[in-house]
mmCIF file of C-alpha atoms and ligand atoms in Angstrom:
data_model
loop_
_atom_site.group_PDB
_atom_site.id
_atom_site.type_symbol
_atom_site.label_atom_id
_atom_site.label_comp_id
_atom_site.label_asym_id
_atom_site.label_seq_id
_atom_site.Cartn_x
_atom_site.Cartn_y
_atom_site.Cartn_z
ATOM 1 C CA MET A 1466 0.000 0.000 0.000
ATOM 2 C CA LYS A 1467 1.376 3.390 -1.025
ATOM 3 C CA ILE A 1468 0.618 6.190 1.491
ATOM 4 C CA PRO A 1469 1.463 9.749 0.418
ATOM 5 C CA PHE A 1470 2.185 12.396 3.063
ATOM 6 C CA LEU A 1471 -0.962 14.173 1.971
ATOM 7 C CA ASN A 1472 -3.582 13.631 -0.668
ATOM 8 C CA PHE A 1473 -5.278 16.703 -2.126
ATOM 9 C CA GLY A 1474 -7.241 14.572 -4.599
ATOM 10 C CA ALA A 1475 -9.211 12.881 -1.816
ATOM 11 C CA THR A 1476 -10.411 16.293 -0.644
ATOM 12 C CA HIS A 1477 -10.838 18.058 -3.967
ATOM 13 C CA GLN A 1478 -12.322 15.383 -6.217
ATOM 14 C CA PRO A 1479 -15.694 15.057 -4.422
ATOM 15 C CA MET A 1480 -16.215 18.850 -4.483
ATOM 16 C CA LYS A 1481 -15.033 19.472 -8.026
ATOM 17 C CA ALA A 1482 -18.417 20.560 -9.429
ATOM 18 C CA GLU A 1483 -18.963 23.041 -6.597
ATOM 19 C CA MET A 1484 -15.494 24.524 -7.076
ATOM 20 C CA MET A 1485 -15.900 24.812 -10.859
ATOM 21 C CA ASN A 1486 -19.191 26.546 -10.290
ATOM 22 C CA ALA A 1487 -17.513 29.008 -7.902
ATOM 23 C CA PHE A 1488 -14.828 29.740 -10.477
ATOM 24 C CA GLU A 1489 -17.402 30.180 -13.229
ATOM 25 C CA LYS A 1490 -19.225 32.806 -11.167
ATOM 26 C CA VAL A 1491 -16.031 34.864 -10.876
ATOM 27 C CA TYR A 1492 -15.180 34.275 -14.525
ATOM 28 C CA ASP A 1493 -18.577 35.456 -15.695
ATOM 29 C CA SER A 1494 -18.603 38.441 -13.355
ATOM 30 C CA ASN A 1495 -15.392 39.789 -14.923
ATOM 31 C CA TRP A 1496 -14.562 41.256 -11.492
ATOM 32 C CA PHE A 1497 -11.325 39.832 -10.112
ATOM 33 C CA VAL A 1498 -10.081 41.995 -7.234
ATOM 34 C CA LEU A 1499 -11.967 43.340 -4.173
ATOM 35 C CA GLY A 1500 -15.399 42.176 -5.222
ATOM 36 C CA GLU A 1501 -18.317 40.211 -3.852
ATOM 37 C CA GLN A 1502 -16.421 36.988 -3.195
ATOM 38 C CA VAL A 1503 -13.816 38.647 -0.983
ATOM 39 C CA LYS A 1504 -16.530 40.565 0.828
ATOM 40 C CA ALA A 1505 -18.482 37.364 1.440
ATOM 41 C CA PHE A 1506 -15.392 35.478 2.592
ATOM 42 C CA GLU A 1507 -14.443 38.210 5.054
ATOM 43 C CA SER A 1508 -17.877 37.959 6.588
ATOM 44 C CA ASN A 1509 -18.013 34.118 6.487
ATOM 45 C CA TYR A 1510 -14.568 33.684 8.009
ATOM 46 C CA ALA A 1511 -15.211 36.270 10.748
ATOM 47 C CA GLU A 1512 -18.296 34.266 11.696
ATOM 48 C CA PHE A 1513 -16.370 30.976 11.708
ATOM 49 C CA ASN A 1514 -13.564 32.500 13.788
ATOM 50 C CA GLN A 1515 -15.975 34.255 16.174
ATOM 51 C CA VAL A 1516 -14.501 37.712 15.621
ATOM 52 C CA LYS A 1517 -16.025 40.956 14.389
ATOM 53 C CA HIS A 1518 -13.705 41.378 11.409
ATOM 54 C CA THR A 1519 -11.596 39.540 8.850
ATOM 55 C CA VAL A 1520 -9.340 41.084 6.200
ATOM 56 C CA ALA A 1521 -8.735 38.732 3.274
ATOM 57 C CA VAL A 1522 -5.098 39.057 2.200
ATOM 58 C CA SER A 1523 -2.515 37.551 -0.128
ATOM 59 C CA ASN A 1524 -0.924 34.951 2.211
ATOM 60 C CA GLY A 1525 -0.175 34.149 5.846
ATOM 61 C CA LEU A 1526 3.186 35.918 5.962
ATOM 62 C CA ASP A 1527 1.615 39.128 4.637
ATOM 63 C CA ALA A 1528 -1.186 38.794 7.217
ATOM 64 C CA LEU A 1529 1.368 38.719 10.058
ATOM 65 C CA HIS A 1530 3.368 41.553 8.483
ATOM 66 C CA ILE A 1531 0.290 43.795 8.200
ATOM 67 C CA ALA A 1532 -0.797 42.867 11.751
ATOM 68 C CA LEU A 1533 2.553 44.065 13.163
ATOM 69 C CA LYS A 1534 2.476 47.184 11.006
ATOM 70 C CA THR A 1535 -1.073 47.976 12.146
ATOM 71 C CA LEU A 1536 0.164 47.983 15.754
ATOM 72 C CA ASN A 1537 2.975 50.419 14.825
ATOM 73 C CA ILE A 1538 5.661 47.914 15.793
ATOM 74 C CA GLY A 1539 8.996 48.828 14.220
ATOM 75 C CA PRO A 1540 12.712 49.479 14.666
ATOM 76 C CA GLY A 1541 13.890 49.364 18.283
ATOM 77 C CA ASP A 1542 10.963 47.175 19.364
ATOM 78 C CA GLU A 1543 11.194 43.565 20.506
ATOM 79 C CA VAL A 1544 8.636 40.884 19.709
ATOM 80 C CA ILE A 1545 8.515 37.560 21.553
ATOM 81 C CA VAL A 1546 8.203 34.508 19.280
ATOM 82 C CA PRO A 1547 8.564 30.774 19.921
ATOM 83 C CA SER A 1548 12.009 29.293 19.179
ATOM 84 C CA ASN A 1549 10.438 26.416 17.204
ATOM 85 C CA THR A 1550 8.166 28.028 14.633
ATOM 86 C CA PHE A 1551 7.971 28.117 10.842
ATOM 87 C CA ILE A 1552 10.214 30.946 9.629
ATOM 88 C CA ALA A 1553 7.292 33.138 8.466
ATOM 89 C CA THR A 1554 6.465 34.184 12.052
ATOM 90 C CA VAL A 1555 9.981 35.557 12.479
ATOM 91 C CA LEU A 1556 10.228 37.044 8.970
ATOM 92 C CA ALA A 1557 7.171 39.203 9.679
ATOM 93 C CA VAL A 1558 8.963 40.663 12.715
ATOM 94 C CA SER A 1559 12.055 41.349 10.588
ATOM 95 C CA TYR A 1560 10.006 43.040 7.837
ATOM 96 C CA VAL A 1561 8.847 45.788 10.211
ATOM 97 C CA GLY A 1562 12.401 46.258 11.510
ATOM 98 C CA ALA A 1563 11.726 44.871 14.997
ATOM 99 C CA THR A 1564 13.866 42.259 16.789
ATOM 100 C CA PRO A 1565 12.569 38.709 17.349
ATOM 101 C CA ILE A 1566 13.148 37.392 20.881
ATOM 102 C CA PHE A 1567 12.947 33.599 21.054
ATOM 103 C CA VAL A 1568 11.234 31.810 23.925
ATOM 104 C CA GLU A 1569 11.423 28.035 24.248
ATOM 105 C CA PRO A 1570 8.325 25.818 23.904
ATOM 106 C CA ASN A 1571 6.863 23.315 26.313
ATOM 107 C CA MET A 1572 8.397 19.918 25.484
ATOM 108 C CA ASN A 1573 4.996 18.154 25.656
ATOM 109 C CA THR A 1574 2.832 20.464 23.553
ATOM 110 C CA TYR A 1575 5.567 22.110 21.402
ATOM 111 C CA ASN A 1576 3.810 25.449 21.991
ATOM 112 C CA ILE A 1577 5.460 28.508 23.583
ATOM 113 C CA ASP A 1578 5.858 27.964 27.332
ATOM 114 C CA PRO A 1579 3.972 30.752 29.154
ATOM 115 C CA SER A 1580 6.132 30.255 32.268
ATOM 116 C CA LYS A 1581 9.206 31.334 30.285
ATOM 117 C CA ILE A 1582 7.752 34.468 28.688
ATOM 118 C CA GLU A 1583 8.182 36.926 31.586
ATOM 119 C CA ALA A 1584 11.954 36.396 31.747
ATOM 120 C CA ALA A 1585 12.209 37.508 28.090
ATOM 121 C CA ILE A 1586 10.327 40.784 28.575
ATOM 122 C CA THR A 1587 12.412 44.001 28.519
ATOM 123 C CA PRO A 1588 11.442 47.699 28.324
ATOM 124 C CA LYS A 1589 11.613 47.300 24.519
ATOM 125 C CA THR A 1590 9.093 44.451 24.325
ATOM 126 C CA LYS A 1591 5.962 45.452 22.399
ATOM 127 C CA ALA A 1592 4.222 42.197 21.547
ATOM 128 C CA ILE A 1593 3.973 38.430 21.930
ATOM 129 C CA MET A 1594 3.321 36.230 18.893
ATOM 130 C CA PRO A 1595 2.113 32.805 20.027
ATOM 131 C CA VAL A 1596 2.003 30.149 17.279
ATOM 132 C CA HIS A 1597 -0.593 27.380 17.571
ATOM 133 C CA LEU A 1598 1.881 24.853 16.265
ATOM 134 C CA TYR A 1599 0.810 21.710 14.406
ATOM 135 C CA GLY A 1600 -2.846 22.651 15.094
ATOM 136 C CA GLN A 1601 -2.893 22.746 18.898
ATOM 137 C CA ALA A 1602 -4.080 25.894 20.697
ATOM 138 C CA CYS A 1603 -1.511 27.638 22.915
ATOM 139 C CA GLU A 1604 -2.285 28.303 26.570
ATOM 140 C CA MET A 1605 -3.935 31.592 25.647
ATOM 141 C CA LYS A 1606 -5.395 32.533 29.027
ATOM 142 C CA GLU A 1607 -1.929 32.535 30.588
ATOM 143 C CA ILE A 1608 -0.436 34.399 27.615
ATOM 144 C CA MET A 1609 -3.148 37.082 27.626
ATOM 145 C CA GLN A 1610 -2.653 37.588 31.376
ATOM 146 C CA ILE A 1611 1.069 38.217 30.898
ATOM 147 C CA ALA A 1612 0.342 40.590 28.001
ATOM 148 C CA GLU A 1613 -2.107 42.543 30.137
ATOM 149 C CA LYS A 1614 0.291 42.750 33.085
ATOM 150 C CA TYR A 1615 3.057 44.250 30.900
ATOM 151 C CA ASN A 1616 0.770 46.156 28.526
ATOM 152 C CA LEU A 1617 1.864 44.147 25.477
ATOM 153 C CA LYS A 1618 0.000 43.412 22.260
ATOM 154 C CA VAL A 1619 -0.729 39.824 21.222
ATOM 155 C CA ILE A 1620 -0.674 38.658 17.609
ATOM 156 C CA GLU A 1621 -1.667 35.015 17.200
ATOM 157 C CA ASP A 1622 -0.077 33.096 14.345
ATOM 158 C CA ASN A 1623 -3.081 30.907 13.590
ATOM 159 C CA ALA A 1624 -1.821 29.518 10.273
ATOM 160 C CA GLN A 1625 -1.981 25.901 11.430
ATOM 161 C CA ALA A 1626 -4.890 25.840 13.848
ATOM 162 C CA GLN A 1627 -8.092 27.333 12.403
ATOM 163 C CA GLY A 1628 -10.946 26.095 14.599
ATOM 164 C CA ALA A 1629 -8.807 24.958 17.559
ATOM 165 C CA THR A 1630 -9.917 26.177 20.987
ATOM 166 C CA TYR A 1631 -8.521 27.057 24.411
ATOM 167 C CA GLN A 1632 -11.101 27.019 27.178
ATOM 168 C CA GLU A 1633 -13.725 26.836 24.447
ATOM 169 C CA LYS A 1634 -12.646 30.059 22.740
ATOM 170 C CA VAL A 1635 -11.306 29.747 19.185
ATOM 171 C CA THR A 1636 -7.733 30.526 18.226
ATOM 172 C CA GLY A 1637 -7.429 33.716 16.222
ATOM 173 C CA SER A 1638 -9.915 35.434 18.543
ATOM 174 C CA PHE A 1639 -7.675 36.050 21.598
ATOM 175 C CA GLY A 1640 -5.020 38.426 20.280
ATOM 176 C CA HIS A 1641 -5.478 42.113 19.450
ATOM 177 C CA ILE A 1642 -4.983 41.301 15.769
ATOM 178 C CA ASN A 1643 -4.125 37.883 14.350
ATOM 179 C CA GLY A 1644 -2.904 36.257 11.154
ATOM 180 C CA THR A 1645 -3.761 33.005 9.444
ATOM 181 C CA SER A 1646 -2.812 31.250 6.211
ATOM 182 C CA PHE A 1647 -4.868 29.597 3.490
ATOM 183 C CA TYR A 1648 -1.838 28.081 1.774
ATOM 184 C CA PRO A 1649 -3.084 24.962 -0.081
ATOM 185 C CA GLY A 1650 -1.662 22.521 2.485
ATOM 186 C CA LYS A 1651 -3.213 24.253 5.499
ATOM 187 C CA ASN A 1652 -6.412 22.928 7.113
ATOM 188 C CA LEU A 1653 -8.383 25.472 5.077
ATOM 189 C CA GLY A 1654 -6.425 25.833 1.859
ATOM 190 C CA ALA A 1655 -7.008 27.943 -1.238
ATOM 191 C CA LEU A 1656 -5.929 26.794 -4.723
ATOM 192 C CA GLY A 1657 -2.891 29.037 -4.453
ATOM 193 C CA ASP A 1658 -1.668 31.575 -1.908
ATOM 194 C CA ALA A 1659 -4.088 33.362 0.414
ATOM 195 C CA GLY A 1660 -4.255 34.530 4.015
ATOM 196 C CA GLY A 1661 -6.413 36.319 6.542
ATOM 197 C CA ILE A 1662 -6.336 38.778 9.434
ATOM 198 C CA THR A 1663 -8.815 38.471 12.302
ATOM 199 C CA THR A 1664 -9.644 41.069 14.952
ATOM 200 C CA ASP A 1665 -12.438 42.374 17.155
ATOM 201 C CA ASP A 1666 -11.033 45.886 17.022
ATOM 202 C CA SER A 1667 -12.745 48.057 14.385
ATOM 203 C CA PHE A 1668 -9.891 50.581 14.319
ATOM 204 C CA LEU A 1669 -7.252 47.877 13.711
ATOM 205 C CA PHE A 1670 -9.513 46.231 11.117
ATOM 206 C CA ASP A 1671 -9.872 49.460 9.166
ATOM 207 C CA LYS A 1672 -6.144 50.147 9.325
ATOM 208 C CA ALA A 1673 -5.232 46.604 8.221
ATOM 209 C CA LYS A 1674 -7.732 46.698 5.356
ATOM 210 C CA VAL A 1675 -6.365 50.040 4.149
ATOM 211 C CA LEU A 1676 -2.722 48.897 4.470
ATOM 212 C CA SER A 1677 -3.458 45.778 2.409
ATOM 213 C CA ASN A 1678 -4.815 47.956 -0.427
ATOM 214 C CA TYR A 1679 -2.144 50.594 -1.131
ATOM 215 C CA GLY A 1680 -3.010 52.578 1.995
ATOM 216 C CA THR A 1681 -6.067 53.923 0.255
ATOM 217 C CA ARG A 1682 -9.654 54.460 1.394
ATOM 218 C CA VAL A 1683 -10.713 56.425 -1.619
ATOM 219 C CA LYS A 1684 -9.312 55.354 -4.983
ATOM 220 C CA TYR A 1685 -6.098 57.232 -5.835
ATOM 221 C CA VAL A 1686 -6.023 58.957 -2.427
ATOM 222 C CA ASN A 1687 -3.234 57.438 -0.309
ATOM 223 C CA ASP A 1688 -3.309 57.966 3.455
ATOM 224 C CA GLU A 1689 -0.384 55.678 4.273
ATOM 225 C CA ILE A 1690 2.489 53.855 2.590
ATOM 226 C CA GLY A 1691 0.512 50.676 2.074
ATOM 227 C CA PHE A 1692 0.988 47.383 0.278
ATOM 228 C CA ASN A 1693 -0.690 45.407 -2.452
ATOM 229 C CA MET A 1694 -1.511 42.377 -0.308
ATOM 230 C CA ARG A 1695 -5.077 41.577 -1.336
ATOM 231 C CA MET A 1696 -6.733 38.203 -1.726
ATOM 232 C CA ASP A 1697 -8.144 37.797 -5.243
ATOM 233 C CA GLU A 1698 -11.723 36.930 -6.110
ATOM 234 C CA CYS A 1699 -10.911 33.430 -7.417
ATOM 235 C CA GLN A 1700 -9.241 32.357 -4.180
ATOM 236 C CA ALA A 1701 -12.045 33.891 -2.128
ATOM 237 C CA SER A 1702 -14.646 32.019 -4.187
ATOM 238 C CA PHE A 1703 -12.844 28.699 -3.576
ATOM 239 C CA LEU A 1704 -12.459 29.452 0.122
ATOM 240 C CA ASN A 1705 -16.155 30.316 0.433
ATOM 241 C CA VAL A 1706 -16.937 26.771 -0.746
ATOM 242 C CA LYS A 1707 -14.243 25.044 1.304
ATOM 243 C CA LEU A 1708 -15.016 26.887 4.549
ATOM 244 C CA ASN A 1709 -18.325 24.982 4.702
ATOM 245 C CA TYR A 1710 -16.377 21.726 4.913
ATOM 246 C CA LEU A 1711 -13.765 22.862 7.447
ATOM 247 C CA PRO A 1712 -15.593 21.694 10.607
ATOM 248 C CA THR A 1713 -16.025 18.208 9.064
ATOM 249 C CA TRP A 1714 -12.389 18.110 7.946
ATOM 250 C CA ILE A 1715 -11.209 19.042 11.447
ATOM 251 C CA LYS A 1716 -13.325 16.210 12.913
ATOM 252 C CA GLN A 1717 -11.834 13.805 10.369
ATOM 253 C CA ARG A 1718 -8.295 14.900 11.272
ATOM 254 C CA GLN A 1719 -9.080 14.371 14.965
ATOM 255 C CA GLU A 1720 -10.452 10.902 14.238
ATOM 256 C CA ILE A 1721 -7.316 9.988 12.266
ATOM 257 C CA ALA A 1722 -5.159 11.232 15.164
ATOM 258 C CA ASN A 1723 -7.183 9.027 17.531
ATOM 259 C CA TRP A 1724 -6.526 6.023 15.292
ATOM 260 C CA TYR A 1725 -2.800 6.789 15.309
ATOM 261 C CA ASN A 1726 -2.854 7.204 19.105
ATOM 262 C CA LEU A 1727 -4.576 3.826 19.402
ATOM 263 C CA HIS A 1728 -2.421 1.862 16.979
ATOM 264 C CA LEU A 1729 0.878 3.467 18.054
ATOM 265 C CA SER A 1730 0.351 3.295 21.811
ATOM 266 C CA ASN A 1731 3.032 1.842 24.070
ATOM 267 C CA ILE A 1732 5.946 1.836 21.666
ATOM 268 C CA GLU A 1733 9.092 2.425 23.680
ATOM 269 C CA GLY A 1734 11.126 5.212 22.123
ATOM 270 C CA LEU A 1735 8.197 6.782 20.247
ATOM 271 C CA ILE A 1736 6.565 9.926 21.675
ATOM 272 C CA LEU A 1737 2.997 10.683 20.519
ATOM 273 C CA PRO A 1738 1.307 14.122 20.492
ATOM 274 C CA ILE A 1739 0.152 15.401 23.889
ATOM 275 C CA VAL A 1740 -2.769 17.818 24.165
ATOM 276 C CA ALA A 1741 -2.722 20.317 27.050
ATOM 277 C CA ASP A 1742 -5.622 20.649 29.502
ATOM 278 C CA HIS A 1743 -8.288 23.046 28.166
ATOM 279 C CA ALA A 1744 -6.786 22.961 24.640
ATOM 280 C CA THR A 1745 -8.017 21.256 21.489
ATOM 281 C CA HIS A 1746 -5.862 20.075 18.594
ATOM 282 C CA THR A 1747 -6.937 20.263 14.935
ATOM 283 C CA TYR A 1748 -4.024 18.091 13.736
ATOM 284 C CA HIS A 1749 -2.825 20.146 10.821
ATOM 285 C CA LEU A 1750 0.124 17.822 11.424
ATOM 286 C CA TYR A 1751 0.390 14.575 13.402
ATOM 287 C CA VAL A 1752 3.897 14.829 14.814
ATOM 288 C CA VAL A 1753 5.723 12.050 16.663
ATOM 289 C CA ARG A 1754 9.245 12.129 18.092
ATOM 290 C CA THR A 1755 12.006 9.531 18.290
ATOM 291 C CA ASP A 1756 15.790 9.528 18.679
ATOM 292 C CA LYS A 1757 15.869 7.140 15.700
ATOM 293 C CA ARG A 1758 14.054 9.632 13.471
ATOM 294 C CA ASP A 1759 16.333 9.463 10.424
ATOM 295 C CA GLU A 1760 16.402 5.627 10.387
ATOM 296 C CA LEU A 1761 12.602 5.588 10.780
ATOM 297 C CA ILE A 1762 12.212 7.912 7.766
ATOM 298 C CA LYS A 1763 14.370 5.544 5.723
ATOM 299 C CA HIS A 1764 12.268 2.538 6.759
ATOM 300 C CA LEU A 1765 8.986 4.309 5.968
ATOM 301 C CA THR A 1766 10.286 5.624 2.630
ATOM 302 C CA GLU A 1767 11.286 2.081 1.645
ATOM 303 C CA ASN A 1768 7.704 1.086 2.401
ATOM 304 C CA GLU A 1769 6.295 3.916 0.238
ATOM 305 C CA ILE A 1770 5.025 5.946 3.198
ATOM 306 C CA GLY A 1771 5.498 9.720 2.896
ATOM 307 C CA THR A 1772 6.706 11.764 5.879
ATOM 308 C CA LEU A 1773 8.041 15.296 6.429
ATOM 309 C CA ILE A 1774 9.973 17.153 9.133
ATOM 310 C CA HIS A 1775 8.424 20.336 10.596
ATOM 311 C CA TYR A 1776 10.987 21.840 10.892
ATOM 312 C CA PRO A 1777 14.516 20.451 10.433
ATOM 313 C CA ILE A 1778 16.478 23.657 11.271
ATOM 314 C CA PRO A 1779 15.301 25.984 14.054
ATOM 315 C CA VAL A 1780 15.124 29.647 13.016
ATOM 316 C CA HIS A 1781 18.023 30.733 15.293
ATOM 317 C CA LEU A 1782 20.341 28.367 13.403
ATOM 318 C CA GLN A 1783 19.259 29.452 9.909
ATOM 319 C CA LYS A 1784 21.851 31.287 7.831
ATOM 320 C CA ALA A 1785 19.273 34.038 7.215
ATOM 321 C CA TYR A 1786 19.394 34.842 10.941
ATOM 322 C CA SER A 1787 23.134 34.467 11.523
ATOM 323 C CA ASN A 1788 23.159 38.216 12.303
ATOM 324 C CA LEU A 1789 21.368 37.456 15.583
ATOM 325 C CA GLY A 1790 24.548 35.691 16.679
ATOM 326 C CA PHE A 1791 23.071 32.460 18.015
ATOM 327 C CA SER A 1792 24.754 29.064 17.883
ATOM 328 C CA LYS A 1793 23.904 25.450 18.584
ATOM 329 C CA GLY A 1794 22.912 24.938 22.203
ATOM 330 C CA ASP A 1795 21.259 28.354 22.660
ATOM 331 C CA PHE A 1796 17.699 26.986 22.416
ATOM 332 C CA PRO A 1797 18.092 23.314 23.350
ATOM 333 C CA ILE A 1798 14.375 22.454 23.395
ATOM 334 C CA ALA A 1799 13.788 23.812 19.885
ATOM 335 C CA GLU A 1800 16.908 21.971 18.721
ATOM 336 C CA GLU A 1801 15.821 18.698 20.350
ATOM 337 C CA ILE A 1802 12.415 18.936 18.638
ATOM 338 C CA ALA A 1803 14.047 19.713 15.265
ATOM 339 C CA ASP A 1804 16.327 16.673 15.640
ATOM 340 C CA THR A 1805 13.643 14.185 16.664
ATOM 341 C CA CYS A 1806 10.262 15.240 15.194
ATOM 342 C CA LEU A 1807 8.515 13.487 12.330
ATOM 343 C CA SER A 1808 5.154 14.305 10.719
ATOM 344 C CA LEU A 1809 3.143 11.241 9.673
ATOM 345 C CA PRO A 1810 0.644 11.186 6.773
ATOM 346 C CA ILE A 1811 -2.676 12.857 7.548
ATOM 347 C CA TRP A 1812 -5.426 14.309 5.355
ATOM 348 C CA PRO A 1813 -9.220 14.477 5.601
ATOM 349 C CA GLY A 1814 -10.500 11.224 4.138
ATOM 350 C CA MET A 1815 -7.527 9.072 5.159
ATOM 351 C CA ASN A 1816 -9.052 5.801 6.384
ATOM 352 C CA GLU A 1817 -8.291 3.528 9.323
ATOM 353 C CA GLU A 1818 -6.747 0.849 7.079
ATOM 354 C CA GLN A 1819 -4.183 3.372 5.863
ATOM 355 C CA VAL A 1820 -3.443 4.526 9.417
ATOM 356 C CA LYS A 1821 -3.073 0.894 10.536
ATOM 357 C CA PHE A 1822 -0.659 0.224 7.688
ATOM 358 C CA VAL A 1823 1.559 3.172 8.718
ATOM 359 C CA ALA A 1824 1.368 2.029 12.366
ATOM 360 C CA GLN A 1825 2.252 -1.539 11.391
ATOM 361 C CA LYS A 1826 5.356 -0.394 9.513
ATOM 362 C CA ILE A 1827 6.399 1.768 12.476
ATOM 363 C CA LYS A 1828 5.954 -1.181 14.850
ATOM 364 C CA GLN A 1829 8.002 -3.309 12.472
ATOM 365 C CA PHE A 1830 10.782 -0.707 12.707
ATOM 366 C CA PHE A 1831 10.693 -0.756 16.513
ATOM 367 C CA GLN A 1832 10.520 -4.605 16.320
ATOM 368 C CA ILE A 1833 7.174 -4.929 18.072
HETATM 369 C C1 LIG B 3015 2.155 28.503 6.707
HETATM 370 C C2 LIG B 3015 2.562 29.304 7.870
HETATM 371 C C3 LIG B 3015 2.749 30.689 7.785
HETATM 372 C C4 LIG B 3015 2.777 31.461 6.497
HETATM 373 O O1 LIG B 3015 1.734 31.282 5.652
HETATM 374 P P1 LIG B 3015 1.899 31.509 4.071
HETATM 375 O O2 LIG B 3015 0.494 31.579 3.595
HETATM 376 O O3 LIG B 3015 2.655 30.346 3.540
HETATM 377 O O4 LIG B 3015 2.625 32.790 3.876
HETATM 378 C C5 LIG B 3015 3.018 31.384 8.941
HETATM 379 N N1 LIG B 3015 3.152 30.766 10.115
HETATM 380 C C6 LIG B 3015 3.010 29.432 10.252
HETATM 381 C C7 LIG B 3015 3.143 28.819 11.590
HETATM 382 C C8 LIG B 3015 2.721 28.659 9.124
HETATM 383 O O5 LIG B 3015 2.608 27.339 9.260
#
C-alpha cells in the first residue's frame, strides 16, 4: 500500500463541481479583485472565527506583516516569538524592523511555554506572537494575562490551527490582531496563496484593510504607505466553498489522530502528540518524536510511506538569521524537537486501514 504524506485529490475530487461553479461565477462576473467573493469570505470567516472582522489578504506571511504594522511595531521594538516556529512568524517581525526574541516551547505540547515568557520581557518588548503549532491551541489565558500585566500586544499566528480552541474560545480570537494562512496545504487551503487577518477591534480592522490595499480608502487617495496584499476573487470564491467543509475536515483529522494514538500506543522510544488541559488540537500535522528519526524515515520511505519534518532547522540556526549571533545549544528544546520530530501522513479522508498500515510499519521498525 502506497501512502502519500498528503492527498489533495481525496479532498478536492468530491467537491469538483462546486469549485468549478464558484470559479465560473467569478469568470462570468469579470470582477477579479476586491469584489463580492472577498466581501463574502471576510464575513463568512469572521463568523467561523468568532470575531467581528476579517481582512482577506494575499498569504499568511503578509497577514502577520500587516498585523505588526497595524500595531505600529517597528525598529527598536522587541517581539517575543517561539524558538520552534515556521520561519514566516519571524520574517514578519524582521520586515517591520523589529527584533525577534525567542522563547522556548513546552516539550509536551511544542507550543510557547507561558512560564518562560516573563523572563524575556524588557522595556523594549511590544508584543507576543504565540504560534498554535501543528494545530494545537496555545495556553492563551496565561499568555493574555502576561500581556495585560506588561501592557503588550498579542498577535496570534493561527496559520496551522483554524478552529482549535482554548477554554472553548477559538484561536485567532484572543489576540489584538491575528494572522492566518490559506496556503493549499493548510487545514483550510485555497488553490494558491491566500491569508487572513482576524480582529475584534474596528480601528485595527480598518487600518489593516487600508494597508493591504495601497493605503487607500478612496481610490487614488493614499493615506499611508501601504501594500498590495489583497486576496483575489478566485481564491475567495474557492475558500467560500471550502469553509463549509472545514468543521467536518477538522473532525476527520481528529479521528485519524485518535486512530494513530490507538495503533501506536506503548511503543518504547516513540513519543505521541500530547494535548494540554483546556486545549483542542486540529491536527494540521500529526507529529511524533524519536531519537531514531532518520532511520525511521528511511524505513517508511522504503515502504512507500510519505513523511516530512516540521521543521529540520530551528530559526536561530538558519543562515538568514546568523546576524542574531546564536549558535547550537542556545535553544536546546527547539533543537531537540528539530532533531527528533517526524510528521506522519494525515489528510481528511484518510481511512483507518491506511493509518493501521503506517502504524504496522512503524511497529516493524521498533521490532514490536
Ligand atoms: C504557513 C505558515 C505561515 C505562512 O503562511 P503563508 O500563507 O505560507 O505565507 C506562517 N506561520 C506558520 C506557523 C505557518 O505554518
